[in-house]
Amino acid sequence: MPSLVGIYETPGPVADCAKKLRNRGFDDLEIYSPAAFPELDDALDEKPSGVRIYTLIGGLLGVITGYAVTIWMSYDWPVVIGGKPFASIPTYTIIGFELTILFGGLATLIGLLVVGKLPYGSFGKEDDAYDARFSAEDIGLVVTCSDRDVNEVDAMLRAHGSKEVNVVEG
Amino acid sequence: MTPPPTSKDPRDSKTNRDIMYVMEGISPGYLLLLGLCILSVTAAGATWFYQVYYGLGLGGYTHPVFWGVYIVTFVFWVGIAHAGTLISAILYLFRAKWRNAINRSAEAMTVFAVLTAAQFLGIHVGRMWKSYFILPYPNQRGLWVNFRSPLEWDTFAISTYATISIVFFFIGLIPDLAILRDRSKGLKKLLYTALALGWQGTANQWKSHSRAVLHLSGLATPLVLSVHSVVSWDFAMSIVPGWHATIFAPYFVAGAIFSGFAMVLTVMIPMRRIYGLEEYINDYHFENMTRFLLLTSWIVGYAYGIEYFIAWYSGVEAEQTAFWLRAFGPYWFSTWTMIICNVVLPQLFWVKRFRHNLTLVFVVCTFINIGMWFERYVIIITSLSTEYDPAVWGIYTPTWAELVIFAGSFGFFGMLFLLFIKLFPIIAITEVKELEIHDKAHGGAH
């Protein structure tokens, strides 16, 4: 099936066009942009990013590990200090805190890799529709559609201010 | 309908070209600077080998001062590391867009400064190869580390900080690595293709990326505050006069941000001029950064003042003596250097004309760096050399070995930074573009 690539200079029209295309039933869409734009965040998928779940699980795992390791080790080699409890919870809070951050941060990285599907594709080979101009200043909206819809999609892309529309045969 | 593109030649943007220009070519000046850095690192390495052979006495360690220049330099570099995270994480959460032009180089400085600082813990303990003793690992004696010790907290804080800084730095770099991948050839292309992880800037990739940066900022913000607090507790948890103060944590954090910002400016001002980045790093950035310096200078100055006040007000003779000796004892030079560099000189930044005079800003920032090193010297050395019992007081003077290794730390930091500017973009290209394209869409205002 052919893919039409609309080239835009600003993100607003891309978001509008993507929304209209989805309403018309075109679901095979992709956007390539040179920077992060809030307008485009929900253009293809309104669901919140799953990265947050990774951060949460990592952080919780970190705090549990921090306290568990310190408390367990205190009881594994008990040192009697003036009849005080073996585990000094207030001081172990620092270890618990640091491991919350450490595990949370590493889990966030894993979340980015899993949810963002990185590493992506084959080594050294980009998508057919990808162009180096999308890492310059242009934004690309790619619509994969059947041959009979090409004219309609082309018209919609141009109606939203696409400065050029190219066809990539998939 | 236009025909499909037949080539992937980039129709490049000015921002890409301007920022990537820094990475092109190697001038004789660059080589000379890199050579000097490598020379000082080599000298420091050789001195360290000799110290391992000779013993820590070479580093001037003798009664009563067993924490010398190595610990002073460790605290100094941890402090320098703080500006990067502050700019990347805290200013990100506050949506301070002016950070976009400076965050990359500040983040790089954070990573390099933490790596530099971490070595000093190993150098300080002597047998660096035994440093893993500080980690809780199963061993034949069934013995575990003491989690009540601030030194153990420090191990966790510094290693967490180093890891998170590297993760933050790398995540921010991924989209820029894709820009480099699209525009390089040969070995470089191979390197950037591997590091860019197949990034194409798809909607899903950006959404995950933005989310990850937001979450890391949320995690790194309390982390940056905790790390120097924990470093300060290395001192404050003991009962040494001049150390045992509750103000230490905020005092150290403010000092760290102060020195970190000064170092960012010290490096950025010449770099901006050499590589013609005036369009990206302009008066607006210097205005904000010098204001930050002024604010943190006042916090640091307040801490200096309150330390003296509490020493007097507490009525504790040892505290009063310690602080009297700081100002008028054998280390008076260090104390007054610290006060003049960190409190007096930054007051010039009240005047707008001075805030915009970059030569002056560079000079003041260099003095702040010197002053902040002396601050740690004053805190550590004066307190240890004049503890409770005058019979065991002693004078500490840095030895040649300590000074060579100290100089080597600047060489190491400089070497990493010089290699960095030729391998990676020193300004976050995608973040600058985000503002530019946003401005284009909204008629030049954001």
XYZ file of C-alpha atoms in Angstrom:
616
model
C 0.000 0.000 0.000
C 1.271 3.495 -0.730
C 2.188 5.945 2.001
C 1.645 9.655 1.563
C 4.050 11.946 3.385
C 2.818 15.467 4.057
C 5.544 17.945 4.953
C 4.731 20.716 7.444
C 6.588 23.560 9.098
C 4.607 23.840 12.327
C 3.014 21.207 14.583
C -0.505 22.680 14.965
C -1.818 21.799 11.477
C -0.282 18.316 11.744
C -2.257 17.611 14.913
C -5.484 18.901 13.316
C -4.960 16.927 10.144
C -4.106 13.719 12.038
C -7.279 14.055 14.078
C -9.427 14.521 10.970
C -7.764 11.613 9.200
C -8.439 9.371 12.178
C -12.072 10.493 12.232
C -12.274 9.548 8.555
C -11.048 6.059 9.454
C -7.390 6.304 8.449
C -5.639 4.567 11.315
C -2.235 3.794 9.843
C -0.631 7.141 10.638
C 2.823 8.183 11.731
C 4.376 11.529 12.588
C 8.075 12.368 12.406
C 9.143 15.588 14.083
C 12.484 17.273 14.818
C 11.531 18.201 18.395
C 8.959 17.454 21.079
C 5.707 19.374 20.664
C 2.857 19.101 23.162
C 0.356 19.460 20.289
C 1.559 16.195 18.783
C 1.602 14.213 22.028
C -1.970 13.047 21.713
C -2.384 13.401 17.953
C -2.132 9.672 17.298
C -2.832 8.170 20.692
C -4.681 9.885 23.555
C -3.678 7.308 26.152
C -1.099 8.547 28.669
C 2.381 7.163 28.143
C 3.137 3.880 29.888
C 6.555 5.145 31.036
C 4.952 6.339 34.291
C 4.168 2.757 35.326
C 7.833 1.824 34.999
C 8.924 4.802 37.104
C 6.362 3.941 39.774
C 7.310 0.275 39.959
C 11.036 1.113 39.952
C 10.623 3.668 42.734
C 8.565 1.339 44.913
C 11.007 -1.501 44.334
C 13.835 0.866 45.310
C 12.331 1.982 48.603
C 11.438 -1.593 49.560
C 14.942 -2.806 48.670
C 16.557 0.060 50.593
C 14.753 -0.678 53.845
C 14.767 -4.478 53.419
C 18.497 -4.741 52.758
C 19.524 -2.476 55.634
C 17.133 -4.005 58.180
C 17.954 -7.571 57.185
C 21.702 -6.937 57.365
C 21.348 -5.350 60.815
C 19.695 -8.508 62.128
C 22.085 -10.813 60.248
C 25.041 -9.322 62.183
C 23.461 -7.861 65.306
C 25.474 -5.198 67.089
C 24.225 -4.331 70.575
C 24.431 -0.581 71.208
C 23.025 0.505 74.561
C 19.991 -1.730 74.284
C 18.736 0.110 71.207
C 16.917 -1.724 68.398
C 19.292 -3.387 65.933
C 17.737 -1.592 62.986
C 18.060 2.235 62.945
C 15.102 3.110 60.763
C 15.704 6.920 60.595
C 19.220 6.508 59.205
C 18.116 3.733 56.853
C 15.645 6.188 55.342
C 18.582 7.763 53.504
C 19.454 4.445 51.851
C 15.753 3.859 51.122
C 15.499 7.311 49.558
C 18.610 6.970 47.395
C 17.541 3.562 46.111
C 14.060 4.915 45.320
C 15.703 7.437 43.012
C 18.225 4.963 41.603
C 15.732 2.223 40.805
C 13.098 4.751 39.679
C 15.581 6.407 37.286
C 16.818 3.135 35.827
C 13.239 1.883 35.461
C 12.367 5.127 33.645
C 15.172 4.420 31.167
C 13.858 0.885 30.677
C 10.348 2.336 30.296
C 11.546 4.700 27.585
C 13.207 1.839 25.733
C 10.208 -0.499 26.010
C 7.358 1.974 25.471
C 9.273 4.022 22.880
C 10.260 0.761 21.139
C 13.979 1.525 21.228
C 16.309 0.322 19.791
C 14.061 0.644 16.771
C 14.238 -1.097 13.392
C 17.246 -2.691 11.799
C 20.670 -1.255 12.473
C 21.438 1.648 10.165
C 18.169 1.413 8.236
C 15.317 3.862 8.748
C 11.636 3.602 7.787
C 10.946 4.098 4.066
C 9.000 7.267 4.772
C 11.646 8.728 7.104
C 13.773 11.517 5.708
C 16.745 13.360 7.192
C 14.775 16.604 6.811
C 12.687 15.395 9.787
C 15.784 15.785 11.922
C 16.214 19.266 10.443
C 13.121 21.495 10.720
C 10.279 19.770 8.901
C 7.493 17.704 10.381
C 6.191 14.744 8.413
C 2.721 13.234 8.603
C 2.671 9.796 6.997
C -0.595 8.168 5.980
C -0.653 4.624 4.653
C -3.830 4.018 2.668
C -5.232 1.995 -0.194
C -4.717 3.187 -3.788
C -8.276 4.410 -4.104
C -7.900 6.741 -1.083
C -4.713 8.416 -2.274
C -6.441 11.437 -3.804
C -8.631 12.066 -0.776
C -5.692 11.844 1.649
C -3.562 14.023 -0.576
C -6.285 16.670 -0.615
C -6.655 16.549 3.168
C -2.921 16.875 3.751
C -2.748 19.880 1.432
C -5.865 21.437 2.912
C -4.064 21.581 6.274
C -1.097 23.474 4.897
C 1.258 20.721 3.808
C 3.966 22.405 1.717
C 4.493 19.217 -0.284
C 3.104 15.702 -0.413
C 5.257 12.766 -1.479
C 4.324 9.176 -2.159
C 6.374 6.287 -0.832
C 5.504 2.848 -2.119
C 5.525 0.333 0.712
C 1.535 15.291 -6.947
C 5.311 15.524 -6.499
C 7.415 12.444 -7.154
C 8.769 10.496 -4.189
C 12.134 11.673 -2.883
C 14.974 9.820 -4.516
C 17.643 10.700 -2.025
C 17.910 11.245 1.687
C 20.045 14.354 1.397
C 19.197 16.550 4.321
C 17.685 19.895 3.610
C 19.345 21.085 6.723
C 18.411 23.713 9.261
C 20.576 26.626 10.333
C 20.394 25.480 13.956
C 21.857 22.079 13.050
C 24.662 23.682 11.074
C 25.516 26.326 13.682
C 25.682 23.926 16.604
C 27.369 21.113 14.721
C 30.008 23.575 13.528
C 31.558 23.323 17.002
C 32.288 19.651 16.307
C 34.129 20.305 13.065
C 37.898 20.610 12.710
C 40.557 20.701 15.370
C 42.492 23.925 15.897
C 46.051 24.152 17.259
C 44.652 25.939 20.332
C 42.322 23.030 21.009
C 45.164 20.532 20.653
C 47.391 22.571 22.952
C 44.679 22.724 25.620
C 43.947 19.017 25.282
C 47.658 18.279 25.477
C 47.993 20.299 28.682
C 45.035 18.457 30.200
C 46.481 15.064 29.288
C 49.869 16.129 30.664
C 48.381 17.142 34.007
C 46.358 13.908 34.198
C 49.531 11.923 33.466
C 51.451 13.824 36.144
C 48.634 13.223 38.634
C 48.505 9.529 37.710
C 52.244 9.137 38.198
C 52.050 10.961 41.535
C 49.234 8.705 42.634
C 51.295 5.611 41.768
C 54.152 7.028 43.814
C 51.752 7.732 46.687
C 50.562 4.127 46.607
C 54.194 3.019 46.832
C 55.249 5.573 49.464
C 52.117 5.791 51.582
C 49.563 8.463 52.425
C 52.220 10.456 54.254
C 53.103 11.773 50.821
C 49.705 13.455 50.848
C 50.547 15.291 54.069
C 48.313 13.087 56.195
C 49.487 13.350 59.739
C 48.018 14.038 63.132
C 45.655 15.913 63.672
C 44.540 16.470 60.047
C 43.714 13.273 58.194
C 41.215 14.819 55.805
C 43.193 17.078 53.516
C 43.157 18.438 49.983
C 41.738 15.199 48.567
C 38.533 15.510 50.575
C 38.423 19.271 49.953
C 38.690 18.608 46.224
C 36.110 15.811 46.397
C 33.550 18.180 47.959
C 34.503 20.892 45.459
C 33.813 18.695 42.422
C 30.586 17.282 43.858
C 29.504 20.895 44.264
C 30.395 21.731 40.660
C 28.262 18.782 39.574
C 25.131 20.340 41.022
C 24.545 23.048 38.447
C 23.879 20.549 35.676
C 21.082 18.810 37.496
C 19.666 22.086 38.710
C 19.520 23.424 35.163
C 18.275 20.156 33.648
C 15.804 19.031 36.244
C 14.670 21.835 38.521
C 14.472 24.512 35.828
C 12.709 21.977 33.591
C 10.024 21.455 36.216
C 9.671 25.230 36.538
C 9.327 25.453 32.732
C 12.205 27.944 32.543
C 12.749 27.825 28.788
C 16.058 29.724 28.953
C 17.692 26.539 30.202
C 17.417 24.963 26.732
C 20.559 26.651 25.408
C 22.759 25.744 28.354
C 21.460 22.460 29.759
C 23.533 20.130 27.584
C 26.920 21.536 28.525
C 25.831 21.829 32.169
C 24.696 18.179 32.177
C 27.996 17.120 30.628
C 29.824 19.065 33.343
C 27.740 17.253 35.962
C 28.729 13.842 34.646
C 32.406 14.760 34.307
C 32.528 16.495 37.697
C 30.972 13.493 39.480
C 33.439 11.166 37.768
C 36.283 13.452 38.854
C 34.961 13.693 42.428
C 34.483 9.945 42.791
C 38.180 9.316 42.116
C 39.154 11.419 45.104
C 37.399 9.075 47.503
C 39.616 6.310 46.172
C 42.740 8.473 46.251
C 41.923 9.580 49.800
C 41.547 6.077 51.241
C 44.915 5.084 49.809
C 44.390 1.584 48.520
C 41.860 2.479 45.852
C 41.474 -1.108 44.713
C 39.929 -1.938 48.075
C 37.185 0.689 47.658
C 34.601 -2.029 47.134
C 34.863 -2.727 50.896
C 32.333 0.092 51.326
C 29.673 -1.844 49.410
C 27.407 -4.341 51.167
C 28.534 -7.597 49.566
C 28.440 -11.128 50.993
C 31.813 -12.054 52.427
C 33.455 -14.909 54.316
C 33.087 -13.207 57.689
C 29.359 -12.634 57.222
C 29.980 -8.964 58.054
C 27.902 -6.122 56.634
C 28.656 -2.422 56.249
C 27.462 0.090 58.841
C 24.419 1.832 57.390
C 24.430 4.284 60.318
C 27.600 5.887 58.984
C 27.360 9.067 56.882
C 30.216 7.702 54.762
C 27.994 4.786 53.783
C 25.151 7.199 52.960
C 27.620 9.095 50.825
C 28.488 5.948 48.870
C 24.851 5.430 48.005
C 24.219 9.127 47.309
C 27.223 9.654 45.043
C 26.795 6.418 43.089
C 23.081 7.148 42.616
C 23.909 10.672 41.517
C 26.519 9.493 39.023
C 24.152 6.876 37.577
C 21.135 9.161 37.306
C 23.226 11.996 35.819
C 24.545 9.657 33.120
C 21.031 8.323 32.394
C 19.632 11.861 32.214
C 22.473 12.997 29.982
C 22.091 10.029 27.637
C 18.308 10.274 27.343
C 18.580 13.961 26.469
C 21.239 13.168 23.902
C 19.345 10.463 21.937
C 17.402 12.806 19.560
C 20.554 14.829 18.872
C 22.456 11.637 18.141
C 19.890 10.896 15.429
C 20.605 14.322 13.895
C 24.312 13.475 13.861
C 23.585 10.004 12.432
C 21.671 11.535 9.532
C 24.576 13.850 8.716
C 27.734 11.860 9.250
C 29.756 9.328 7.296
C 32.130 6.455 7.947
C 33.085 5.490 11.482
C 31.271 8.431 12.990
C 28.029 7.344 11.321
C 28.492 3.880 12.769
C 29.016 5.312 16.260
C 26.013 7.654 16.099
C 23.794 4.989 14.524
C 24.577 2.665 17.415
C 24.044 5.357 20.060
C 20.886 6.841 18.487
C 19.087 3.488 18.957
C 17.117 3.904 15.745
C 15.520 7.181 16.880
C 13.348 8.762 14.182
C 11.346 11.257 16.198
C 8.045 9.412 15.822
C 5.066 10.580 17.853
C 5.373 7.602 20.204
C 9.110 8.096 20.662
C 8.701 11.773 21.529
C 5.796 11.085 23.852
C 7.802 8.439 25.753
C 10.872 10.679 25.720
C 9.047 13.702 27.143
C 7.491 11.536 29.828
C 10.860 9.986 30.728
C 12.526 13.410 30.957
C 9.688 14.693 33.149
C 9.906 11.715 35.499
C 13.678 11.866 35.677
C 13.432 15.575 36.482
C 11.006 14.757 39.273
C 13.415 12.152 40.627
C 16.583 14.180 40.125
C 15.243 17.278 41.903
C 15.122 15.737 45.396
C 18.266 13.795 44.493
C 20.299 16.925 43.827
C 19.192 18.362 47.150
C 19.941 15.115 48.961
C 23.416 14.507 47.546
C 25.098 17.597 48.907
C 23.060 17.318 52.107
C 24.533 13.848 52.572
C 28.015 15.180 51.765
C 27.493 17.883 54.402
C 26.488 15.234 56.950
C 29.892 13.600 56.494
C 30.943 16.584 58.569
C 27.850 17.669 60.490
C 27.190 14.240 62.031
C 30.477 14.409 63.920
C 31.094 16.590 66.987
C 34.083 18.472 65.614
C 33.798 22.212 66.381
C 32.806 24.082 63.212
C 31.181 20.989 61.712
C 28.412 20.036 64.100
C 25.735 22.407 62.740
C 22.202 21.851 61.506
C 22.603 24.562 58.864
C 25.135 22.440 56.986
C 22.751 20.750 54.544
C 21.114 23.875 53.045
C 24.438 25.721 53.332
C 26.202 23.054 51.270
C 23.397 22.768 48.714
C 23.347 26.529 48.104
C 27.147 26.560 47.905
C 27.087 23.717 45.413
C 24.632 25.484 43.137
C 26.644 28.686 43.500
C 29.929 27.052 42.518
C 28.291 24.940 39.803
C 26.789 27.977 38.112
C 30.110 29.795 38.350
C 31.864 26.868 36.661
C 29.216 26.681 33.913
C 29.815 30.364 33.178
C 33.600 30.015 33.374
C 33.484 27.335 30.696
C 30.637 28.738 28.625
C 31.818 32.312 28.144
C 35.045 31.447 26.254
C 33.343 28.571 24.422
C 30.565 30.840 23.186
C 33.081 33.344 21.860
C 35.399 30.786 20.233
C 32.599 28.940 18.421
C 30.378 31.937 17.632
C 27.342 30.759 19.565
C 26.198 34.284 20.458
C 22.849 33.720 18.772
C 22.020 30.791 21.046
C 23.621 31.834 24.315
C 22.883 35.503 24.740
C 22.446 38.282 27.305
C 19.175 36.757 28.437
C 20.978 33.631 29.647
C 23.769 35.562 31.327
C 21.241 37.846 32.979
C 19.430 34.884 34.533
C 22.573 33.030 35.520
C 24.244 36.003 37.157
C 21.028 36.688 39.091
C 21.158 33.105 40.277
C 24.745 33.662 41.371
C 23.717 36.750 43.287
C 20.924 34.888 45.068
C 23.068 31.891 46.014
C 25.912 34.197 47.043
C 23.547 35.746 49.587
C 22.470 32.339 50.878
C 26.106 31.319 51.253
C 26.942 34.668 52.868
C 24.036 34.246 55.282
C 25.335 30.785 56.209
C 28.821 32.190 56.887
C 27.306 34.864 59.112
C 24.959 32.564 60.993
C 27.794 30.110 61.690
C 29.695 32.868 63.488
C 26.568 34.064 65.276
C 25.661 30.586 66.546
C 29.253 29.946 67.633
C 29.087 33.092 69.741
C 25.483 32.627 70.886
C 25.951 28.959 71.875
C 28.483 29.874 74.538
C 30.447 26.752 73.654
C 34.083 27.692 74.049
C 35.411 25.191 71.510
C 33.030 26.518 68.850
C 33.914 30.124 69.635
C 37.621 29.341 69.472
C 37.263 27.428 66.206
C 35.538 30.333 64.516
C 37.881 32.935 65.991
C 40.817 30.945 64.638
C 39.189 30.655 61.227
C 39.179 34.411 60.811
C 42.293 35.396 62.741
C 44.272 32.175 63.198
C 46.877 30.553 60.971
C 44.346 29.964 58.180
C 43.107 33.555 58.006
C 44.161 33.833 54.354
C 41.837 30.994 53.290
C 38.917 32.419 55.249
C 39.206 35.925 53.878
C 39.772 34.649 50.333
C 36.558 32.676 50.742
C 34.590 35.672 52.018
C 35.896 38.118 49.416
C 35.412 35.737 46.479
C 32.037 34.305 47.478
C 30.280 37.185 49.197
C 31.926 40.494 48.283
C 32.760 40.120 44.577
C 29.357 38.722 43.453
C 27.717 41.919 44.748
C 28.912 43.506 41.498
C 26.026 41.658 39.867
C 23.548 44.084 41.395
C 24.498 46.379 38.506
C 22.955 45.398 35.183
C 25.917 46.786 33.218
C 28.234 44.398 35.070
C 25.903 41.446 34.554
C 26.206 41.999 30.808
C 29.973 42.578 30.791
C 31.107 39.048 30.013
C 34.784 39.664 30.692
C 33.873 40.809 34.182
C 31.427 37.911 34.655
C 34.186 35.484 33.613
C 36.674 37.023 36.057
C 34.192 37.055 38.958
C 33.167 33.446 38.235
C 36.802 32.354 38.225
C 37.213 33.980 41.632
C 34.039 32.278 42.843
C 35.523 28.913 41.832
C 38.643 29.741 43.802
C 36.572 30.992 46.732
C 34.408 27.884 46.818
C 37.444 25.611 46.900
C 38.777 27.661 49.798
C 35.390 27.416 51.526
C 35.762 23.637 51.720
C 39.399 24.062 52.732
C 38.367 26.362 55.584
C 35.591 24.061 56.800
C 37.657 20.885 56.711
C 41.183 21.923 57.590
C 40.648 24.607 60.229
C 38.186 22.489 62.195
C 40.381 19.394 62.218
C 43.616 21.174 63.020
C 42.190 22.937 66.077
C 39.792 20.539 67.779
C 39.020 20.472 71.508
C 42.451 19.901 73.044
C 45.056 22.616 72.273
C 47.791 20.144 73.156
C 47.082 18.224 69.944
C 46.556 21.157 67.630
C 48.635 21.199 64.506
C 49.120 23.080 61.276
C 48.331 21.437 57.959
C 49.960 22.470 54.711
C 49.193 20.787 51.393
C 52.106 18.796 49.985
C 53.352 18.863 46.396
C 51.712 15.497 45.761
C 48.299 16.774 46.795
C 48.669 19.844 44.614
C 49.735 17.843 41.559
C 46.776 15.479 41.964
C 44.494 18.473 42.577
C 45.718 20.092 39.347
C 45.251 16.749 37.612
C 41.567 16.824 38.529
C 41.145 19.974 36.440
C 43.073 18.265 33.657
C 40.782 15.243 33.834
C 37.621 17.378 33.825
C 38.981 19.549 30.998
C 40.071 16.550 28.954
C 36.621 14.949 29.131
C 34.940 18.235 28.284
C 37.219 18.925 25.319
C 36.595 15.442 23.925
C 32.878 15.915 24.509
C 32.607 19.122 22.482
C 34.118 17.412 19.455
C 31.928 14.303 19.694
C 28.516 15.591 20.770
C 26.536 18.828 20.320
C 27.219 21.211 23.202
C 23.759 22.729 22.869
C 20.669 20.517 22.894
C 19.702 21.022 19.245
C 16.210 19.555 19.502
C 15.348 21.699 22.514
C 16.480 24.881 20.773
C 14.423 23.868 17.721
C 11.397 23.252 19.879
C 11.470 26.930 20.873
C 12.241 28.131 17.334
C 9.429 26.169 15.694
C 7.077 27.169 18.487
C 8.016 30.795 17.858
C 7.444 30.333 14.114
C 3.973 28.929 14.783
C 3.018 31.706 17.180
C 4.509 34.676 15.371
C 7.717 34.955 17.384
C 6.310 34.917 20.911
C 6.375 32.218 23.513
